[in-house]
Amino acid sequence: MTEELFQKMAQSIIDGDEDAAADLANQAIAAGIDPLEAINLGFVAGVDTVGEAFARGEAFLPELVMAGEAMKAAVAVLEPEMKKRGTARKLLGKVVLATVQGDIHEIGKTLVGTMLSASGFEVHDLGVDVPAEKILAKAKEVDADIIGLSALLTTTMVKQREVIEALDKEGLRRKIKVMVGGAPVTRDWVQRIEADGYSEDAIGAVATAKQLVGAA
Amino acid sequence: MSTSIKSITNPKLRLEVLTPEEVRQIHQATLWVIEHAGVRFPSKRALDIWQSFGASVDADTSIVRAKGPLIEEALRQAPAAYSLCARDPSQDLLLDGNHVFVGTDGCGVEVLDLSTGARRTSSLRDVADIARLADATPEVAFHWVPVSAQDMPPETRGLHEIKAIWENSTKHVQTESIYNEREARAAIEMAALLAGGGAELRKRPLLSLMQCSASPLGHDGGSLEAALLAAEAGVPTGFMTMAANLTTGPATLAGNLVVGNAEVVAATALLQLAYPGAPVFYAAAQAAADLRTGAYTGGGPEDFLYGAATNALADFYNIPLSMGSFATGAKEPNWQAGVENSLSTLMASAVMSDMLLGVGLLHGSRIWSYGQMMMDCEIFSIVHKIMQGIVVDDETLALEAISAVGPGGNFLSQKHTLRHMRGIFVPQFMDRRPYNEWEARGEDARDWALDKARKTLASHQPSPLDPASSAELAAIIESAGVDSHL
């Protein structure tokens, strides 16, 4: 019975079906199943299946994103129950994400957020046009391991440096890793502003983030 | 001395990617989207204009919903034809639907250095050098800012870039790198200075502005305000959609055209509501996002189809089109760059897109290559030749020559041959040498292209801007920089 439920959970992730995933999570709670088991034996199996299919070139990015969103929906349902039981999902790290001030380009950053949270990071996405102070405040508030900064314009890319400098000033530079991204970001730029990591796409961003928290 | 400009005109080829009925369907779907889903205009000035014309405005989300008749009536005010003017009037570009002009691409962030071949961060010097090379190159009709002057302060970078181009070329300057009101105001002031005043600039726009939309269905506030300022000054302005299948647009081509069209049409309507009759153009560089990475990918069959489809939309609205072509994702000048840039340019030219953007960039418009620029120009020359089609008349049917030669023999010594042989295309960068020569020498088209760029840059001196004007442009930039710190 439980085995069957776990299989359905995995399938809901493979299908990218948020509603089914949330529904199955509720069923698990009603049946008294440990929410951590539901995640690890049920839903994560689906994420792994999609991830493996992607690695083989058989699945594509939209399928990864939809699996990620279904996973998020399931976890959202299970979280209160975990709290009640005093357990928590093992996280790879906490990430604060933002598109820098003066820049409204959203999609790359959002995609990185989806991929990171599907991979086991806790993601705090502050949206677009976010000033450095706000990013720092959030990072301190949630005790972030990583700050991720996106910029699409060469004129706003400089704000990535400002955030790094602000971190430095507050003595947080060693504690919080900074990864940057966006079309104009090059390795040369990353070295110049002394960022800790960068990636040219969302899949690579997960690998970079894992490396930065020592989980790779 | 200024060069004459090569453009495609009076074409013999025709290509219909969308039937008139399909264009009408896309238009109707677009109006539906603007009225129901809405388009985001995050600018108080823009929202006030929409509100004053009775559109529904959501102040919290900045989303505007406007009814079809308001949009259609506004678009009817847009002029069908006008000229992009140049410092040298013989290089003015008439956007009348019967010309295809090519610009330099923009806006890259790195350059393959012309002497060392190494990839490095772009600077103001690169903007100037590329402008000077483009000035000497007949296939290039106008400039975009090719690379970002990253050694200049961000708050006046866009102004330094256009100054550098004007100082190194007499051709028209279109900037895609000014997207806030403060810099736009200064840029228009600079253009007016060169034109001989605001009224003269209106008659002879030496500058045009291109703004990117924020797909799906959105705009940037600074871009909108810059565009409104330009429209007020009579400086031609266009909105470019880069809606991409899967990410910023639907997975289907028609749906992606609708999303992009809604962005461009709504913003163009805004300019016409505010300043009826302002010169505007449609701009587009749609593509499919990569299925694996989600990255925007120039090139690919979707890109080519958009290149041919979008002019049908711009024609329907009776405004000029600036179309992204030469949008290769290749990392270096190679077969991918050749295939992608040829097909995109052929498709966009076959439908007579008014402006093609543009030559010289690799890796999705990030890395400037002088060699690629020269080879892209050759691609345009080939397409230019194709577009002339085949002329059939008594002279070209060549019956006299055919009967003189008869069966066997050859046409090499015929007077008819002498009259027409220069109509045969002579490539600059195609290898037609004997095999042994190729093997012995080792170099190829890429080396020839670089060599041509080097030689041209070593010798070409553009008609200079007089030092007094240069100084005045610098003063405008200076004061715009001061304003940014107020």
XYZ file of C-alpha atoms in Angstrom:
702
model
C 0.000 0.000 0.000
C 2.691 2.474 1.071
C 4.926 1.168 -1.679
C 2.189 1.930 -4.193
C 1.802 5.438 -2.796
C 5.543 6.054 -3.112
C 5.395 4.971 -6.723
C 2.521 7.332 -7.398
C 4.505 10.112 -5.753
C 7.466 9.480 -7.997
C 5.168 9.391 -11.010
C 3.565 12.742 -10.096
C 7.040 14.305 -10.207
C 7.877 12.600 -13.498
C 4.590 13.918 -14.907
C 5.299 17.370 -13.500
C 1.824 17.317 -11.972
C 1.762 19.783 -9.055
C -1.825 19.026 -8.084
C -1.262 15.279 -7.970
C 1.955 15.751 -5.970
C 0.214 17.946 -3.375
C -2.698 15.529 -3.221
C -0.394 12.541 -2.649
C 1.456 14.458 0.055
C -1.858 15.015 1.850
C -2.688 11.323 1.490
C 0.645 10.450 3.087
C -0.053 12.698 6.068
C -3.542 11.219 6.456
C -2.041 7.715 6.373
C 0.453 8.657 9.067
C 3.485 8.174 6.817
C 6.651 9.936 7.968
C 6.902 13.011 5.707
C 10.654 12.553 5.390
C 10.085 9.042 4.062
C 7.479 10.362 1.652
C 10.031 12.816 0.309
C 13.045 10.536 0.220
C 11.404 7.284 -0.883
C 8.578 8.781 -2.939
C 9.035 12.181 -4.504
C 12.845 12.253 -4.725
C 12.761 9.009 -6.728
C 10.774 10.927 -9.345
C 13.250 13.789 -9.359
C 16.072 11.292 -9.835
C 14.284 9.591 -12.713
C 13.776 12.890 -14.544
C 17.342 13.949 -13.777
C 18.706 10.718 -15.198
C 16.556 10.995 -18.317
C 17.851 14.546 -18.753
C 21.426 13.357 -18.420
C 20.766 10.755 -21.124
C 19.392 13.462 -23.415
C 15.882 12.006 -23.303
C 14.227 14.679 -21.155
C 14.367 18.429 -21.646
C 14.481 21.520 -19.500
C 10.679 22.083 -19.286
C 10.349 18.578 -17.819
C 13.005 19.370 -15.209
C 11.262 22.619 -14.307
C 7.854 20.989 -14.005
C 9.315 18.180 -11.892
C 10.916 20.836 -9.696
C 7.643 22.659 -9.271
C 5.741 19.486 -8.452
C 8.420 18.681 -5.872
C 8.020 22.134 -4.366
C 4.263 21.642 -4.107
C 4.716 18.322 -2.311
C 7.288 19.706 0.112
C 5.058 22.694 0.887
C 2.313 20.312 1.976
C 4.680 18.138 4.024
C 6.582 20.933 5.738
C 4.049 21.710 8.528
C 3.879 18.014 9.341
C 7.679 17.817 9.548
C 7.665 20.792 11.883
C 5.059 19.093 14.031
C 7.230 15.996 14.288
C 10.330 18.087 14.924
C 12.072 16.749 11.828
C 13.439 18.618 8.857
C 14.458 17.834 5.333
C 18.212 17.750 4.938
C 19.148 20.816 2.915
C 22.287 21.303 0.883
C 22.329 24.980 1.799
C 20.470 28.256 1.811
C 20.585 30.519 -1.221
C 19.467 34.124 -1.556
C 18.831 34.957 -5.206
C 18.242 38.296 -6.887
C 18.524 40.199 -10.122
C 20.617 43.248 -9.227
C 19.398 46.820 -8.910
C 18.500 48.569 -12.170
C 17.903 45.281 -13.963
C 14.488 43.730 -14.507
C 15.523 40.551 -16.322
C 13.969 37.703 -14.469
C 13.860 34.438 -16.306
C 17.436 33.182 -15.918
C 17.447 33.916 -12.217
C 14.060 32.278 -11.680
C 15.155 29.205 -13.576
C 18.265 28.925 -11.407
C 16.012 29.194 -8.337
C 13.764 26.385 -9.529
C 16.709 24.128 -10.306
C 18.399 24.848 -6.975
C 15.308 24.200 -4.922
C 14.623 20.988 -6.857
C 18.164 19.912 -6.018
C 17.740 20.362 -2.283
C 18.651 23.977 -1.608
C 16.442 26.356 0.326
C 15.970 29.273 -2.053
C 14.958 32.805 -1.151
C 14.218 34.582 -4.426
C 14.048 38.350 -3.913
C 12.956 39.062 -7.486
C 14.336 41.768 -9.778
C 15.826 45.248 -9.377
C 16.992 44.461 -5.846
C 19.387 46.864 -4.067
C 22.503 45.483 -2.365
C 21.299 46.392 1.145
C 18.177 44.313 0.711
C 20.152 41.321 -0.536
C 22.526 41.547 2.419
C 19.734 41.952 4.917
C 17.985 38.846 3.608
C 21.225 36.846 3.579
C 21.827 37.739 7.210
C 18.226 37.061 8.165
C 18.172 33.524 6.755
C 21.834 32.792 7.476
C 22.541 32.168 3.791
C 25.378 30.020 2.506
C 25.230 31.459 -0.999
C 24.120 34.685 -2.641
C 23.257 34.363 -6.333
C 23.290 37.539 -8.425
C 21.906 37.874 -11.932
C 22.436 40.742 -14.420
C 21.723 40.989 -18.140
C 23.249 44.398 -18.831
C 26.892 45.465 -18.753
C 25.738 48.625 -16.993
C 24.041 46.698 -14.180
C 26.617 43.912 -13.994
C 28.729 46.337 -11.904
C 26.166 45.924 -9.117
C 27.376 42.349 -8.668
C 30.672 43.816 -7.566
C 28.900 46.224 -5.193
C 27.229 43.353 -3.373
C 30.559 41.573 -2.992
C 32.155 44.764 -1.672
C 29.291 45.280 0.768
C 29.709 41.708 2.033
C 33.386 42.369 2.468
C 32.697 45.515 4.469
C 30.447 43.631 6.834
C 33.036 40.913 7.310
C 30.739 38.302 5.748
C 32.804 37.623 2.673
C 34.302 34.383 3.979
C 31.041 33.093 5.334
C 28.800 33.684 2.337
C 29.789 32.507 -1.128
C 28.728 34.581 -4.118
C 27.799 33.147 -7.475
C 26.972 35.336 -10.461
C 25.300 34.853 -13.816
C 23.720 36.553 -16.811
C 24.493 36.872 -20.518
C 27.326 39.449 -20.238
C 29.072 37.669 -17.351
C 32.391 36.181 -18.443
C 35.092 34.285 -16.579
C 37.221 37.409 -16.818
C 34.534 39.425 -15.028
C 34.095 36.751 -12.381
C 37.795 36.858 -11.619
C 37.885 40.634 -11.554
C 35.118 40.951 -8.991
C 36.410 37.896 -7.126
C 33.111 36.053 -7.161
C 33.244 32.461 -5.969
C 31.467 30.872 -8.875
C 29.474 31.366 -12.045
C 27.620 29.353 -14.578
C 26.347 30.000 -18.064
C 23.092 28.120 -17.490
C 20.748 26.873 -14.775
C 21.909 23.265 -14.834
C 25.493 24.363 -14.394
C 24.410 26.671 -11.576
C 23.332 23.654 -9.520
C 26.746 22.054 -9.934
C 28.427 25.343 -8.993
C 26.245 25.768 -5.896
C 26.897 22.189 -4.780
C 30.609 22.784 -5.169
C 30.427 25.971 -3.128
C 28.762 24.229 -0.191
C 31.041 21.229 -0.479
C 28.251 18.901 -1.569
C 29.559 18.094 -5.027
C 36.144 59.738 -48.526
C 32.871 58.025 -47.765
C 31.910 54.712 -49.253
C 28.755 54.031 -51.224
C 26.322 51.725 -49.465
C 25.269 48.355 -50.773
C 21.600 47.548 -50.237
C 19.134 45.068 -51.637
C 16.510 46.802 -53.757
C 13.973 45.877 -56.467
C 14.195 42.174 -55.649
C 13.084 39.439 -58.004
C 12.677 36.842 -55.271
C 9.487 36.511 -53.279
C 8.748 34.475 -50.201
C 5.443 34.149 -48.384
C 5.820 32.490 -44.993
C 2.461 33.742 -43.724
C -0.637 34.204 -45.868
C -2.592 37.466 -45.451
C -5.234 35.468 -43.578
C -2.635 34.066 -41.178
C -1.257 37.549 -40.561
C -4.791 38.702 -39.758
C -5.208 35.799 -37.313
C -1.963 36.713 -35.564
C -3.081 40.333 -35.414
C -6.453 39.416 -33.909
C -4.783 37.129 -31.368
C -2.392 39.969 -30.520
C -5.239 42.395 -29.876
C -6.900 39.780 -27.703
C -3.717 39.375 -25.665
C -3.275 43.142 -25.226
C -6.883 43.489 -24.100
C -7.074 40.431 -21.833
C -3.614 39.403 -20.616
C -2.279 42.941 -20.879
C 1.254 44.279 -21.236
C 3.406 45.606 -18.410
C 4.474 49.275 -18.688
C 6.489 50.045 -15.530
C 6.730 53.803 -16.102
C 4.501 56.433 -14.557
C 4.710 58.525 -17.701
C 3.644 55.603 -19.885
C 0.811 54.612 -17.545
C -0.486 58.212 -17.460
C -0.604 58.275 -21.253
C -2.480 54.971 -21.415
C -4.910 56.142 -18.761
C -5.597 59.424 -20.551
C -6.613 57.443 -23.630
C -9.008 55.267 -21.687
C -6.969 52.076 -21.404
C -7.359 50.036 -18.244
C -4.329 50.562 -16.010
C -3.467 48.527 -12.950
C -1.311 50.855 -10.859
C 0.018 48.036 -8.641
C 1.247 45.757 -11.403
C 1.760 48.418 -14.122
C -0.220 46.169 -16.444
C -2.138 47.945 -19.194
C -5.100 46.430 -20.961
C -6.241 48.283 -24.063
C -9.004 47.594 -26.520
C -8.250 46.715 -30.132
C -9.636 49.884 -31.754
C -7.413 52.115 -29.576
C -4.333 50.136 -30.651
C -5.315 49.990 -34.313
C -6.152 53.680 -34.504
C -2.840 54.608 -32.859
C -0.823 52.429 -35.228
C -2.422 54.089 -38.243
C -0.650 57.331 -37.241
C 2.807 55.820 -37.781
C 4.634 56.942 -40.925
C 5.089 54.182 -43.504
C 8.430 55.461 -44.793
C 11.179 57.802 -43.646
C 14.950 58.077 -43.767
C 17.627 57.251 -41.250
C 20.041 60.083 -41.945
C 23.795 60.087 -41.932
C 26.471 62.709 -41.270
C 27.133 62.326 -45.007
C 23.725 62.813 -46.686
C 24.734 60.536 -49.577
C 24.592 57.738 -46.995
C 21.012 58.388 -45.863
C 18.946 55.218 -45.709
C 15.413 55.325 -47.059
C 13.232 52.889 -45.151
C 10.500 52.467 -47.739
C 10.047 48.711 -47.905
C 12.172 48.484 -51.017
C 15.587 48.385 -49.353
C 17.409 45.970 -47.117
C 20.220 47.593 -45.145
C 22.710 45.868 -42.878
C 24.091 47.194 -39.607
C 26.821 46.043 -37.272
C 25.573 43.701 -34.576
C 25.421 44.659 -30.875
C 26.088 44.630 -28.083
C 29.011 42.325 -27.396
C 31.067 42.150 -24.233
C 34.276 40.602 -25.545
C 36.474 41.026 -28.620
C 38.748 38.648 -30.465
C 41.727 40.972 -30.628
C 42.722 41.829 -34.180
C 46.478 41.535 -33.516
C 46.699 38.675 -31.050
C 43.473 36.760 -31.679
C 43.007 36.544 -27.904
C 39.559 37.030 -26.404
C 39.354 40.023 -24.090
C 36.891 42.460 -22.508
C 35.594 45.123 -24.913
C 36.473 48.798 -24.570
C 35.759 52.199 -26.105
C 38.731 51.775 -28.422
C 37.002 48.718 -29.925
C 33.814 50.699 -30.526
C 35.882 53.293 -32.411
C 37.877 50.746 -34.432
C 34.823 48.752 -35.440
C 33.031 51.965 -36.448
C 35.970 52.983 -38.622
C 36.085 49.575 -40.300
C 32.331 49.702 -40.865
C 32.688 53.186 -42.331
C 34.945 51.718 -45.017
C 32.739 48.688 -45.657
C 30.018 49.097 -48.323
C 27.858 46.253 -46.989
C 27.466 48.041 -43.650
C 24.823 50.743 -44.023
C 24.525 51.848 -40.416
C 25.868 51.212 -36.941
C 24.640 49.600 -33.819
C 26.926 49.911 -30.824
C 28.902 46.743 -31.606
C 30.456 46.148 -28.192
C 30.125 47.680 -24.769
C 32.697 50.348 -23.813
C 33.332 48.703 -20.477
C 36.209 51.034 -19.640
C 33.750 53.950 -19.487
C 31.558 54.725 -16.456
C 28.217 52.876 -16.670
C 26.165 56.059 -16.242
C 27.509 57.662 -19.450
C 28.772 54.601 -21.308
C 26.034 54.749 -23.931
C 26.965 58.340 -24.752
C 30.690 57.661 -25.089
C 29.787 54.851 -27.465
C 27.761 56.953 -29.906
C 30.335 59.746 -29.781
C 33.055 57.268 -30.727
C 30.999 56.026 -33.652
C 30.214 59.506 -34.963
C 33.896 60.389 -34.726
C 34.862 57.388 -36.798
C 32.127 57.104 -39.375
C 29.801 59.233 -41.449
C 27.049 56.578 -41.457
C 23.815 56.533 -39.459
C 24.042 55.565 -35.795
C 21.351 53.458 -34.151
C 21.990 52.732 -30.505
C 20.568 49.753 -28.688
C 22.549 50.650 -25.569
C 20.736 53.703 -24.200
C 17.793 52.712 -22.059
C 17.087 55.475 -19.569
C 15.638 58.954 -19.899
C 18.752 60.803 -18.706
C 21.107 59.270 -21.253
C 18.475 59.469 -23.997
C 18.071 63.183 -23.358
C 21.821 63.709 -23.678
C 22.038 61.487 -26.774
C 19.305 63.483 -28.483
C 21.080 66.690 -27.532
C 24.286 65.302 -29.073
C 22.462 64.328 -32.267
C 20.800 67.745 -32.444
C 24.179 69.391 -32.094
C 25.483 67.479 -35.107
C 22.293 68.022 -37.112
C 22.268 71.777 -36.478
C 19.475 72.001 -33.914
C 16.347 70.200 -32.800
C 14.269 71.176 -35.827
C 17.014 69.976 -38.164
C 17.347 66.721 -36.243
C 13.628 66.104 -36.745
C 14.158 66.510 -40.511
C 17.419 64.620 -40.573
C 17.567 62.098 -37.719
C 21.276 61.235 -37.400
C 20.400 58.943 -34.534
C 17.800 56.279 -33.918
C 17.023 54.310 -30.773
C 16.243 50.652 -30.334
C 14.740 49.412 -27.074
C 14.378 45.808 -25.976
C 11.098 44.579 -24.585
C 11.071 42.399 -21.484
C 9.393 39.247 -22.726
C 6.905 37.933 -22.071
C 4.531 40.888 -22.380
C 6.589 43.489 -20.591
C 8.820 46.498 -20.984
C 11.551 48.184 -19.001
C 10.582 51.542 -17.471
C 13.795 53.260 -18.510
C 13.423 51.996 -22.064
C 9.880 53.325 -22.290
C 10.914 56.740 -21.035
C 13.899 56.888 -23.401
C 11.652 55.902 -26.297
C 9.015 58.513 -25.444
C 11.695 61.183 -25.335
C 13.034 60.080 -28.714
C 9.561 59.998 -30.246
C 8.965 63.524 -28.985
C 12.184 64.678 -30.680
C 11.344 62.917 -33.955
C 14.184 60.460 -33.458
C 13.176 57.091 -34.977
C 12.483 54.522 -32.304
C 11.807 50.818 -32.331
C 10.956 48.148 -29.806
C 12.617 44.783 -30.217
C 11.133 41.539 -28.997
C 13.393 38.589 -28.390
C 10.606 36.311 -27.202
C 11.985 32.783 -27.201
C 10.021 29.553 -27.498
C 9.870 27.648 -24.176
C 11.108 30.394 -21.859
C 9.789 33.865 -22.638
C 7.228 32.658 -25.156
C 5.058 29.626 -25.920
C 6.606 26.539 -27.505
C 4.741 27.112 -30.772
C 5.980 29.524 -33.425
C 2.624 31.227 -33.978
C 2.144 31.700 -30.240
C 5.614 33.158 -29.863
C 4.888 35.580 -32.716
C 1.751 36.679 -30.857
C 3.633 37.349 -27.606
C 6.362 39.332 -29.348
C 3.875 41.157 -31.529
C 1.813 42.195 -28.503
C 4.932 43.698 -26.894
C 6.013 45.604 -29.992
C 2.547 46.678 -31.075
C 1.496 47.906 -27.635
C 4.674 49.952 -27.137
C 4.503 51.339 -30.669
C 0.887 52.330 -30.058
C 1.962 54.120 -26.881
C 4.449 56.242 -28.840
C 1.797 57.077 -31.441
C -0.767 57.999 -28.784
C 1.755 60.352 -27.194
C 3.315 61.711 -30.384
C 1.164 60.910 -33.439
C 3.242 60.521 -36.569
C 6.523 59.898 -34.745
C 8.848 57.711 -36.827
C 8.831 54.186 -35.405
C 9.987 50.783 -36.470
C 9.272 47.188 -35.557
C 12.244 45.225 -34.258
C 12.509 41.530 -33.576
C 14.965 38.753 -32.934
C 12.823 35.865 -31.819
C 14.333 32.409 -31.528
C 13.780 29.088 -29.836
C 15.368 28.611 -26.439
C 17.639 25.618 -26.244
C 15.677 22.587 -25.049
C 18.478 21.508 -22.752
C 19.814 24.716 -21.222
C 16.958 27.174 -21.781
C 19.481 29.576 -23.270
C 18.444 31.973 -26.015
C 19.859 30.538 -29.219
C 20.281 32.614 -32.313
C 20.271 30.456 -35.410
C 18.218 27.352 -36.026
C 15.202 26.893 -38.278
C 12.840 28.704 -35.903
C 15.053 31.780 -36.021
C 15.044 31.651 -39.833
C 11.257 31.339 -40.001
C 10.822 34.298 -37.650
C 13.165 36.236 -39.900
C 10.797 35.714 -42.782
C 7.532 35.950 -40.846
C 8.086 39.160 -38.942
C 8.255 41.402 -41.981
C 4.751 40.262 -42.867
C 3.643 41.660 -39.496
C 5.594 44.914 -39.893
C 4.126 45.292 -43.403
C 0.642 44.712 -42.021
C 1.198 47.641 -39.643
C 2.941 49.516 -42.439
C 6.088 50.347 -40.478
C 9.719 49.472 -41.221
C 11.297 46.384 -39.677
C 14.650 45.890 -38.040
C 15.250 42.149 -38.050
C 17.801 40.100 -36.170
C 19.802 37.929 -38.534
C 23.473 36.826 -38.412
C 22.583 35.636 -34.888
C 24.855 32.656 -34.701
C 25.581 30.791 -31.508
C 28.953 29.681 -32.910
C 31.917 30.269 -30.605
C 34.307 31.089 -33.439
C 34.007 31.756 -37.162
C 33.166 28.245 -38.353
C 30.668 26.151 -40.288
C 27.902 26.836 -37.771
C 28.388 30.576 -38.159
C 28.337 30.161 -41.934
C 25.143 28.099 -41.995
C 23.236 30.128 -39.429
C 24.201 33.550 -40.696
C 23.551 32.638 -44.327
C 20.126 31.144 -43.800
C 18.892 33.794 -41.381
C 20.038 36.553 -43.705
C 18.560 34.923 -46.780
C 15.170 34.442 -45.113
C 15.011 37.951 -43.638
C 16.176 39.484 -46.924
C 13.802 37.481 -49.102
C 10.886 39.289 -47.469
C 12.657 42.676 -47.649
C 13.185 43.394 -43.969
C 14.327 47.023 -43.928
C 17.228 46.626 -41.525
C 19.247 43.531 -40.673
C 21.186 43.281 -37.429
C 23.892 42.583 -37.777
C 27.414 41.624 -38.777
C 30.347 40.636 -36.585
C 29.214 38.961 -33.363
C 29.562 35.337 -32.297
C 28.246 33.257 -29.365
C 24.744 34.767 -29.289
C 25.888 38.394 -29.804
C 28.557 38.278 -27.106
C 31.955 38.021 -28.820
C 33.106 40.390 -31.570
C 35.143 38.924 -34.392
C 36.594 41.153 -37.113
C 36.948 38.111 -39.330
C 33.313 37.174 -38.823
C 32.299 40.746 -39.621
C 34.039 40.575 -42.993
C 32.618 37.124 -43.749
C 29.117 38.229 -42.706
C 29.458 41.054 -45.211
C 30.259 38.475 -47.853
C 27.165 36.497 -46.849
C 25.132 39.655 -47.385
C 26.771 40.185 -50.777
C 25.829 36.650 -51.796
C 22.244 37.153 -50.634
C 22.227 40.518 -52.406
C 23.159 38.720 -55.609
C 20.561 35.981 -55.087
C 17.859 38.591 -54.526
C 18.484 40.033 -57.961
C 17.170 36.759 -59.337
C 17.441 35.839 -62.989
C 16.783 38.473 -65.615
C 15.127 37.090 -68.730
C 15.146 39.244 -71.887
C 16.532 39.148 -75.425
C 20.003 40.155 -74.279
C 20.191 37.658 -71.413
C 18.760 34.800 -73.455
C 21.995 35.227 -75.453
C 20.760 33.603 -78.666
C 23.351 35.428 -80.762
C 26.224 34.100 -78.668
C 24.748 30.610 -78.502
C 24.387 30.396 -82.264
C 27.874 31.834 -82.799
C 29.427 29.117 -80.618
C 27.130 26.303 -81.666
C 27.615 22.718 -80.457
C 31.061 22.296 -78.870
C 33.399 25.257 -78.575
C 33.199 27.712 -75.663
C 31.890 31.134 -74.716
C 35.106 32.600 -73.350
C 35.885 34.719 -76.379
C 32.368 35.974 -77.036
C 31.688 39.732 -76.865
C 28.447 38.822 -75.059
C 30.589 37.184 -72.394
C 32.691 40.302 -72.042
C 29.547 42.410 -71.610
C 28.103 40.241 -68.876
C 30.963 38.504 -67.085
C 31.172 41.147 -64.376
C 27.676 40.186 -63.366
C 29.118 36.893 -62.102
C 29.755 36.985 -58.369
C 33.383 37.082 -57.295
C 33.811 35.906 -53.707
C 36.437 37.380 -51.433
C 36.453 34.678 -48.806
C 35.604 31.436 -50.611
C 38.433 29.080 -51.365
C 38.435 28.268 -55.065
C 42.171 27.756 -55.398
C 43.711 24.579 -56.711
C 44.036 21.895 -54.041
C 47.831 21.990 -54.114
C 47.908 25.700 -53.445
C 45.554 25.324 -50.493
C 47.710 22.524 -49.117
C 50.937 24.434 -49.579
C 49.812 27.725 -48.054
C 47.765 26.516 -45.124
C 45.679 29.666 -44.633
C 41.987 29.929 -45.326
C 39.063 32.333 -45.621
C 39.252 33.297 -41.955
C 42.808 34.493 -42.404
C 41.866 36.462 -45.523
C 38.964 38.081 -43.698
C 41.202 39.124 -40.805
C 43.801 40.361 -43.235
C 41.236 42.515 -44.970
C 40.102 43.991 -41.649
C 43.710 44.719 -40.652
C 44.575 46.372 -43.969
C 41.433 48.481 -43.940
C 42.012 49.651 -40.385
C 45.623 50.454 -41.174
C 44.677 52.744 -44.022
C 41.105 53.997 -43.775
C 40.582 57.506 -42.491
C 36.937 58.531 -42.135
C 35.769 62.114 -42.719
C 36.516 63.452 -39.278
C 34.106 65.205 -37.007
C 35.389 68.741 -36.498
C 37.212 69.120 -33.172
C 34.801 71.794 -31.947
C 31.817 69.446 -32.348
C 33.719 66.654 -30.644
C 34.445 68.962 -27.726
C 30.791 69.960 -27.486
C 29.708 66.312 -27.520
C 32.181 65.646 -24.727
C 30.732 68.541 -22.742
C 27.208 67.121 -23.076
C 28.461 63.743 -21.840
C 30.257 65.435 -18.968
C 27.139 67.206 -17.829
C 25.005 64.065 -18.221
C 27.508 62.323 -15.937
C 27.161 65.078 -13.355
C 23.345 64.803 -13.561
C 23.529 61.125 -12.771
C 25.101 61.912 -9.409
C 22.542 64.539 -8.389
